[in-house]
GROMACS .gro file of C-alpha atoms in nm:
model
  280
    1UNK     CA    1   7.776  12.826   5.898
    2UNK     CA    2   7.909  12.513   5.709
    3UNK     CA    3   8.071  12.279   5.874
    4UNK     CA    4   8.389  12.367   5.737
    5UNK     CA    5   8.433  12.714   5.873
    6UNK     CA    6   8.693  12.959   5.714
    7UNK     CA    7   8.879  13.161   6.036
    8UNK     CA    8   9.093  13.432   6.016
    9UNK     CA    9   9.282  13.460   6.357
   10UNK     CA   10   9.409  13.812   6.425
   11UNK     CA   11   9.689  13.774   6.653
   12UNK     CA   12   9.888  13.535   6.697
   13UNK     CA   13  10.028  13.567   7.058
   14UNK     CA   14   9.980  13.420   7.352
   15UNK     CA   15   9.611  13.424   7.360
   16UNK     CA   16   9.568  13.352   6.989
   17UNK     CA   17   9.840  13.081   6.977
   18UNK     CA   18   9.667  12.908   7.274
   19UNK     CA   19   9.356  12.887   7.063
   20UNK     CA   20   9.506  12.751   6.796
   21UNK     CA   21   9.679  12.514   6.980
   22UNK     CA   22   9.350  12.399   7.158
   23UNK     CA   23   9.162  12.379   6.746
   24UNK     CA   24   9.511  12.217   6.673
   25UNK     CA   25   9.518  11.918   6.976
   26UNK     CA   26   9.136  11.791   6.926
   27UNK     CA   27   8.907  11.710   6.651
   28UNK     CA   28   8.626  11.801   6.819
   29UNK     CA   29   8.711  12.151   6.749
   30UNK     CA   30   8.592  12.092   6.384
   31UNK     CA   31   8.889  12.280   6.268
   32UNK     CA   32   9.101  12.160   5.982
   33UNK     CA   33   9.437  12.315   5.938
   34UNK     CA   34   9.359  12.433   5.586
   35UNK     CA   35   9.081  12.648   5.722
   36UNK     CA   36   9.299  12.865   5.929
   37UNK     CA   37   9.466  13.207   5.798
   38UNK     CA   38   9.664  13.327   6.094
   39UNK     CA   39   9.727  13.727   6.041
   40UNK     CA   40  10.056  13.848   6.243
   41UNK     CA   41  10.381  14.045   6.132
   42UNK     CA   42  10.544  13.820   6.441
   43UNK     CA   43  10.348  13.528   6.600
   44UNK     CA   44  10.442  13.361   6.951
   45UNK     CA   45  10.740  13.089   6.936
   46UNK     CA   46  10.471  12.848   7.030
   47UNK     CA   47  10.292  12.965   6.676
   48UNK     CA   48  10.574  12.905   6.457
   49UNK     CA   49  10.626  12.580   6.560
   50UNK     CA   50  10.268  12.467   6.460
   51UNK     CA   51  10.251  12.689   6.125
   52UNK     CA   52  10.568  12.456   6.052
   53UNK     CA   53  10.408  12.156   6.192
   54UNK     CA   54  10.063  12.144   6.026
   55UNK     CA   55  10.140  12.384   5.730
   56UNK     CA   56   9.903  12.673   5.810
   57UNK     CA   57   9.852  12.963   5.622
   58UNK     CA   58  10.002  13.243   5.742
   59UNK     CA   59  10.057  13.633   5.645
   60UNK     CA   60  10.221  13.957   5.802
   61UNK     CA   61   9.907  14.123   5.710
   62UNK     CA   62   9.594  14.116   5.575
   63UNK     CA   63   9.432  14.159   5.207
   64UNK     CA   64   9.106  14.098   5.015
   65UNK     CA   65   9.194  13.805   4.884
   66UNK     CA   66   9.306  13.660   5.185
   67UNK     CA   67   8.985  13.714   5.337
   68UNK     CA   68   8.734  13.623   5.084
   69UNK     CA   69   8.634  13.350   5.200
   70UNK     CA   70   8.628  13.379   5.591
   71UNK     CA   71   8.314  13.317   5.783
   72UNK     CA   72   8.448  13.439   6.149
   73UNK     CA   73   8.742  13.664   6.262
   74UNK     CA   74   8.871  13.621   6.561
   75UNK     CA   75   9.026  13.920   6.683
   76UNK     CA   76   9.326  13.845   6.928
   77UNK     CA   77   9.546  14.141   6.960
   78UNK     CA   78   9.595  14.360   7.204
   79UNK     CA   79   9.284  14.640   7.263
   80UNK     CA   80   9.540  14.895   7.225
   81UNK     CA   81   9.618  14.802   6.893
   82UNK     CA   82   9.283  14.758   6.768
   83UNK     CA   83   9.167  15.110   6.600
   84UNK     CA   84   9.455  15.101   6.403
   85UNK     CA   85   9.432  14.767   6.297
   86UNK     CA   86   9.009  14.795   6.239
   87UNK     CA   87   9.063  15.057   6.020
   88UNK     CA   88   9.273  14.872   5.804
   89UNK     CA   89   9.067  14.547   5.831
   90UNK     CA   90   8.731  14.637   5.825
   91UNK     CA   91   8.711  14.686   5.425
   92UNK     CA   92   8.832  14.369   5.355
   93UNK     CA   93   8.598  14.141   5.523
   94UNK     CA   94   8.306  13.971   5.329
   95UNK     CA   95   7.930  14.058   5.459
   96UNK     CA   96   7.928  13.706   5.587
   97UNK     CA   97   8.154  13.727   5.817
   98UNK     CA   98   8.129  13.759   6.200
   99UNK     CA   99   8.308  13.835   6.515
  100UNK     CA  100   8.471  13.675   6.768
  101UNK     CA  101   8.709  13.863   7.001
  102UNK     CA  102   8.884  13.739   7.303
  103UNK     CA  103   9.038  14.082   7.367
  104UNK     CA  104   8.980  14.251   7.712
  105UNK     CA  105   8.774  14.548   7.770
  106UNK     CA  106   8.679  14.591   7.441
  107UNK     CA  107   8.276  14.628   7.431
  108UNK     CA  108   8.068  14.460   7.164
  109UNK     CA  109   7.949  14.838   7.089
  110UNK     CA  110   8.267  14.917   6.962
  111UNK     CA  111   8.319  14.643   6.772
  112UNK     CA  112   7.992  14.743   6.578
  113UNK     CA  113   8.108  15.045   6.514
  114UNK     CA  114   8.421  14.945   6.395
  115UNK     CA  115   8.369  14.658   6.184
  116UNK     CA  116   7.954  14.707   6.113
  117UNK     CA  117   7.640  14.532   6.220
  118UNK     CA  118   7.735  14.189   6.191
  119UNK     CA  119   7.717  13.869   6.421
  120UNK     CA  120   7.974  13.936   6.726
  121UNK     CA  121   8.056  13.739   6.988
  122UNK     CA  122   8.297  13.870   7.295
  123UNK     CA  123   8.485  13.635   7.492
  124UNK     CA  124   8.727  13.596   7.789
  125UNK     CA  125   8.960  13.281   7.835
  126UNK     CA  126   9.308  13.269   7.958
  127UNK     CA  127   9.610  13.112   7.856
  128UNK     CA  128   9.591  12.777   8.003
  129UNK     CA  129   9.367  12.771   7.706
  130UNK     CA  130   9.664  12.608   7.576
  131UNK     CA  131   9.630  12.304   7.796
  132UNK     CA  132   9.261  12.250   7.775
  133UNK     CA  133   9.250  12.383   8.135
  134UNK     CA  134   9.124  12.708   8.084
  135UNK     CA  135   8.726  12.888   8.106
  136UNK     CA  136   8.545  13.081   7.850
  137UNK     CA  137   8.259  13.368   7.959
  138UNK     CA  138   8.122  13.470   7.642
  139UNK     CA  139   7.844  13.757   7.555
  140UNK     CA  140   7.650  13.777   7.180
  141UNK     CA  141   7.458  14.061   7.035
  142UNK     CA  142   7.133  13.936   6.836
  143UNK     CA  143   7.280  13.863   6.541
  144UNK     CA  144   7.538  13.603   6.669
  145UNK     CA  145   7.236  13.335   6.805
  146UNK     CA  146   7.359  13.166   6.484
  147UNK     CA  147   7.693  13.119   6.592
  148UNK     CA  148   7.668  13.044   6.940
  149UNK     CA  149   7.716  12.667   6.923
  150UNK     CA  150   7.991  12.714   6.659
  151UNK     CA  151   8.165  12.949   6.934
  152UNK     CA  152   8.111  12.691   7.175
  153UNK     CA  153   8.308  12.435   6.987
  154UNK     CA  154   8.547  12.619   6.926
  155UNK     CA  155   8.622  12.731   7.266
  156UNK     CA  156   8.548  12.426   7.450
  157UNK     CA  157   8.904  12.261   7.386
  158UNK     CA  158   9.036  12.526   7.589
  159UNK     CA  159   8.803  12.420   7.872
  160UNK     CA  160   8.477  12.461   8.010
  161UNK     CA  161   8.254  12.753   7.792
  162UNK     CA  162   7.990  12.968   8.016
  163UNK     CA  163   7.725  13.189   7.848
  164UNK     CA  164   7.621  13.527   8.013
  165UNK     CA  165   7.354  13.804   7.864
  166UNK     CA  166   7.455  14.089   8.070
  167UNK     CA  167   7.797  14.179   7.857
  168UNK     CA  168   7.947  14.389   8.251
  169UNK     CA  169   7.966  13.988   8.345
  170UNK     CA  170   8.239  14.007   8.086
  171UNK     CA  171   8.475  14.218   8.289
  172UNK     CA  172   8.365  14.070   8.597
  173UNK     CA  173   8.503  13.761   8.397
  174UNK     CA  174   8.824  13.892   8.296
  175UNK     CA  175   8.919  14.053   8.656
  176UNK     CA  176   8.896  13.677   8.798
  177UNK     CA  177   8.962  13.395   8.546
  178UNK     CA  178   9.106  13.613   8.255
  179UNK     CA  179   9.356  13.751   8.475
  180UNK     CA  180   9.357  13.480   8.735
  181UNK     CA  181   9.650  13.275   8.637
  182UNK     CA  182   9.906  13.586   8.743
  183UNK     CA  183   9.780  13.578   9.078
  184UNK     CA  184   9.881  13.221   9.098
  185UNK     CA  185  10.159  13.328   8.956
  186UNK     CA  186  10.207  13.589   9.198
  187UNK     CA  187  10.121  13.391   9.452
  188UNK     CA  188  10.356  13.084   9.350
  189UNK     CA  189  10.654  13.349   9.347
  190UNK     CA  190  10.617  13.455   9.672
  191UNK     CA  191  10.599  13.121   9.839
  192UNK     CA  192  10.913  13.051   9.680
  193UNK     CA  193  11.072  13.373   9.824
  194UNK     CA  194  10.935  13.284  10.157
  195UNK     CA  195  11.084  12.916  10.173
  196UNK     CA  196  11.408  13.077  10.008
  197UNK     CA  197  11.389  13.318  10.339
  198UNK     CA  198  11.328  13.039  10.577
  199UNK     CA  199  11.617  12.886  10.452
  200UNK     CA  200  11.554  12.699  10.177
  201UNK     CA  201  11.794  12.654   9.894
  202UNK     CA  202  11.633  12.870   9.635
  203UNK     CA  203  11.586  12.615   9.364
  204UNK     CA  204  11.380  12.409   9.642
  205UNK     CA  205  11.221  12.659   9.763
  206UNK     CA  206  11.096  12.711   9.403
  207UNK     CA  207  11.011  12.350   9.322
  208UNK     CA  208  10.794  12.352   9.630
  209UNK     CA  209  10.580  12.635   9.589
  210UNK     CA  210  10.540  12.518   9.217
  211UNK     CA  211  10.446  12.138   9.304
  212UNK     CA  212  10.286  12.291   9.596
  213UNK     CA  213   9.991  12.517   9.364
  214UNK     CA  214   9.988  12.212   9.102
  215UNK     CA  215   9.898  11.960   9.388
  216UNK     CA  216   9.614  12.180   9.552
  217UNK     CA  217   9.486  12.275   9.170
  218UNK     CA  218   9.433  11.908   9.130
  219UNK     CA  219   9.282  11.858   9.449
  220UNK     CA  220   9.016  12.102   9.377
  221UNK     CA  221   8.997  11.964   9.020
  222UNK     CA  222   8.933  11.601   9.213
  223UNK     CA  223   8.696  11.710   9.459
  224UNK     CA  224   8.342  11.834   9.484
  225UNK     CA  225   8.404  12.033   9.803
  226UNK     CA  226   8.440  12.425   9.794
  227UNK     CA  227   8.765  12.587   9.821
  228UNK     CA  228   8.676  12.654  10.206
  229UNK     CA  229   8.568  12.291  10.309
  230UNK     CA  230   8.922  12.251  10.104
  231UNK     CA  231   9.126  12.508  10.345
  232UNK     CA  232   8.965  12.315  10.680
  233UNK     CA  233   9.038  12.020  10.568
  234UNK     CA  234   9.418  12.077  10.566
  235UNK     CA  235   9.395  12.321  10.845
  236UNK     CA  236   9.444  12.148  11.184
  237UNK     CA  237   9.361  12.391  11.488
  238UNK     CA  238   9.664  12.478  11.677
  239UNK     CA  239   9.849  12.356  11.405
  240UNK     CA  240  10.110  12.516  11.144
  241UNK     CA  241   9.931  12.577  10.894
  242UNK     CA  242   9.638  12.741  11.130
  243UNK     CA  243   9.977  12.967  11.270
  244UNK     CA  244  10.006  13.072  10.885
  245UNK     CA  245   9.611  13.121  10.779
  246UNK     CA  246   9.615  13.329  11.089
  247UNK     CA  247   9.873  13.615  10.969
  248UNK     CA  248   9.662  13.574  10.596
  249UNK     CA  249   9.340  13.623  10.742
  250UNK     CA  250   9.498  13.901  10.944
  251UNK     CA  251   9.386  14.271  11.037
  252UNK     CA  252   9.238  14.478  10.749
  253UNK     CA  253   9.064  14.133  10.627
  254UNK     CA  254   9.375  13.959  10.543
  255UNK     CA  255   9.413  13.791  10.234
  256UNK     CA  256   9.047  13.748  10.114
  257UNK     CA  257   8.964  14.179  10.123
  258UNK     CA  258   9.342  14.211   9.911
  259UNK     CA  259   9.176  13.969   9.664
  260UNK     CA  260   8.877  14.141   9.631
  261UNK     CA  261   9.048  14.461   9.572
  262UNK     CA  262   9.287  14.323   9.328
  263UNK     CA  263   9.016  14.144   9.173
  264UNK     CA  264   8.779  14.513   9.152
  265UNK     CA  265   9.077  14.712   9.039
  266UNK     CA  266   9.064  14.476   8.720
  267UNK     CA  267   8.736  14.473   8.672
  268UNK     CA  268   8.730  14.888   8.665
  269UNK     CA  269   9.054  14.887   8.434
  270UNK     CA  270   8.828  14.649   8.194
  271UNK     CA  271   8.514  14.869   8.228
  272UNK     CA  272   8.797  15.208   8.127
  273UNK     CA  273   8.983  15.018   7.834
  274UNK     CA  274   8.567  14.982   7.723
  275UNK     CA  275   8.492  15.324   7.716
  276UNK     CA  276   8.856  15.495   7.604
  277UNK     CA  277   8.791  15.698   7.259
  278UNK     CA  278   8.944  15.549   6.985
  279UNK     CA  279   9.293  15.565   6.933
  280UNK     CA  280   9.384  15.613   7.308
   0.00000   0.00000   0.00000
């Protein structure tokens, strides 16, 4: 690879916009706004706004020409979408161009078959990509050893970038970071609804639980203790918040055995969008 790299983004949602963003906010990326082609009939908001604001190239779909000169295609859409998409894209790309997909479930098998025995790469982020703040687990066939440190800089301003070789750690990935942030989410959501029920006006209520995750993210962001030195230190015996830890860590395993079947369910959704035939 040069060290101007030619990337074709397919997908230009949440996920895609978020790496853009991330090449976008930090030179270290390497990437210069005239090497991007961003492929989507509708992009994110978010998108727009920095095709307008740096003057990237843009198209509703892709062509021969467009893709000439691409060196790596980053496949962001969603794995649903794919087979119908591949079809259509596969033809067009030049012999020396490889693979990069952040899409979930979708094994790097597939990929080969769909798009031929080329360099691939498979990685899972999330979208606090966006902010720098989110993690990359990333899995390459033989042929990508090449391209591993140019993957690495190009995920690394969407935070920290991990390397596994068993490609399973992938979906193992996805079921806790890659769809991590919703369970925050969740969990942000019903802290709200709880204050709100306690009495709270709900717009408190609301700016609580959301100041409330933010502060404990950055403590564990600060700190070099675990999450459970964390919990103990804020967790006075007898106290209020040892009354509430009580009812999570209730009967049935509380809290912790929900997460770890929330967290499995994922993982075996990821392992069945893997091995769905084409065109499911």
């Amino acid at each position: 690879m040069t060290t101007s790299t030619k990337i074709a983004l397919i997908g230009a949602g949440n996920m895609g916009g978020a790496l853009v963003a991330g090449w976008l906010r930090t030179k270290r990326s390497g990437v210069a706004p005239q090497d991007l082609l961003l492929i989507d009939p509708a992009p994110a908001d978010a998108v727009q706004d920095l095709i307008a604001q740096h003057s990237l190239r843009h198209a509703a779909a892709a062509s021969a020409k467009l893709l000439a000169d691409a060196d790596l295609l980053v496949l962001a859409v969603k794995p649903q979408a794919l087979e119908k998409i591949a079809v259509a894209l596969a033809p067009l790309l030049p012999a020396k161009c490889a693979i990069l997909s952040v899409m979930a479930g979708v094994t790097m098998t597939r990929l080969t078959t769909m798009f031929g025995d080329r360099p691939v790469v498979r990685a899972m982020s999330n979208t606090a990509a966006a902010l720098g703040a989110g993690i990359s687990v990333c899995v390459a066939n033989d042929a990508a050893a090449p391209i591993e440190k140019l993957v690495t800089r190009l995920l690394k301003p969407a935070g920290p970038v991990e390397w596994v070789n068993d490609e399973r750690l992938v979906g193992s990935a996805t079921a806790v970071s890659g769809s991590g942030p919703a369970y925050v989410f969740l969990l942000a959501e019903a802290l709200a609804g709880a204050g709100f029920a306690e009495g709270l006006p709900r717009d408190l209520a609301e700016k609580l639980a959301r100041q409330t995750i933010i502060g404990a993210g950055a403590l564990l962001a600060g700190s070099d203790k675990t999450p459970q030195e964390l919990r103990r230190s804020v967790t006075s015996p007898g106290g209020t918040t040892q009354a509430a830890i009580d009812v999570l860590m209730g009967g049935g395993g509380g809290l912790p055995e929900l997460v770890r079947q929330a967290v499995s369910a994922a993982e075996r959704r990821s392992r069945q969008m893997g091995a769905e035939p084409p065109g499911r």
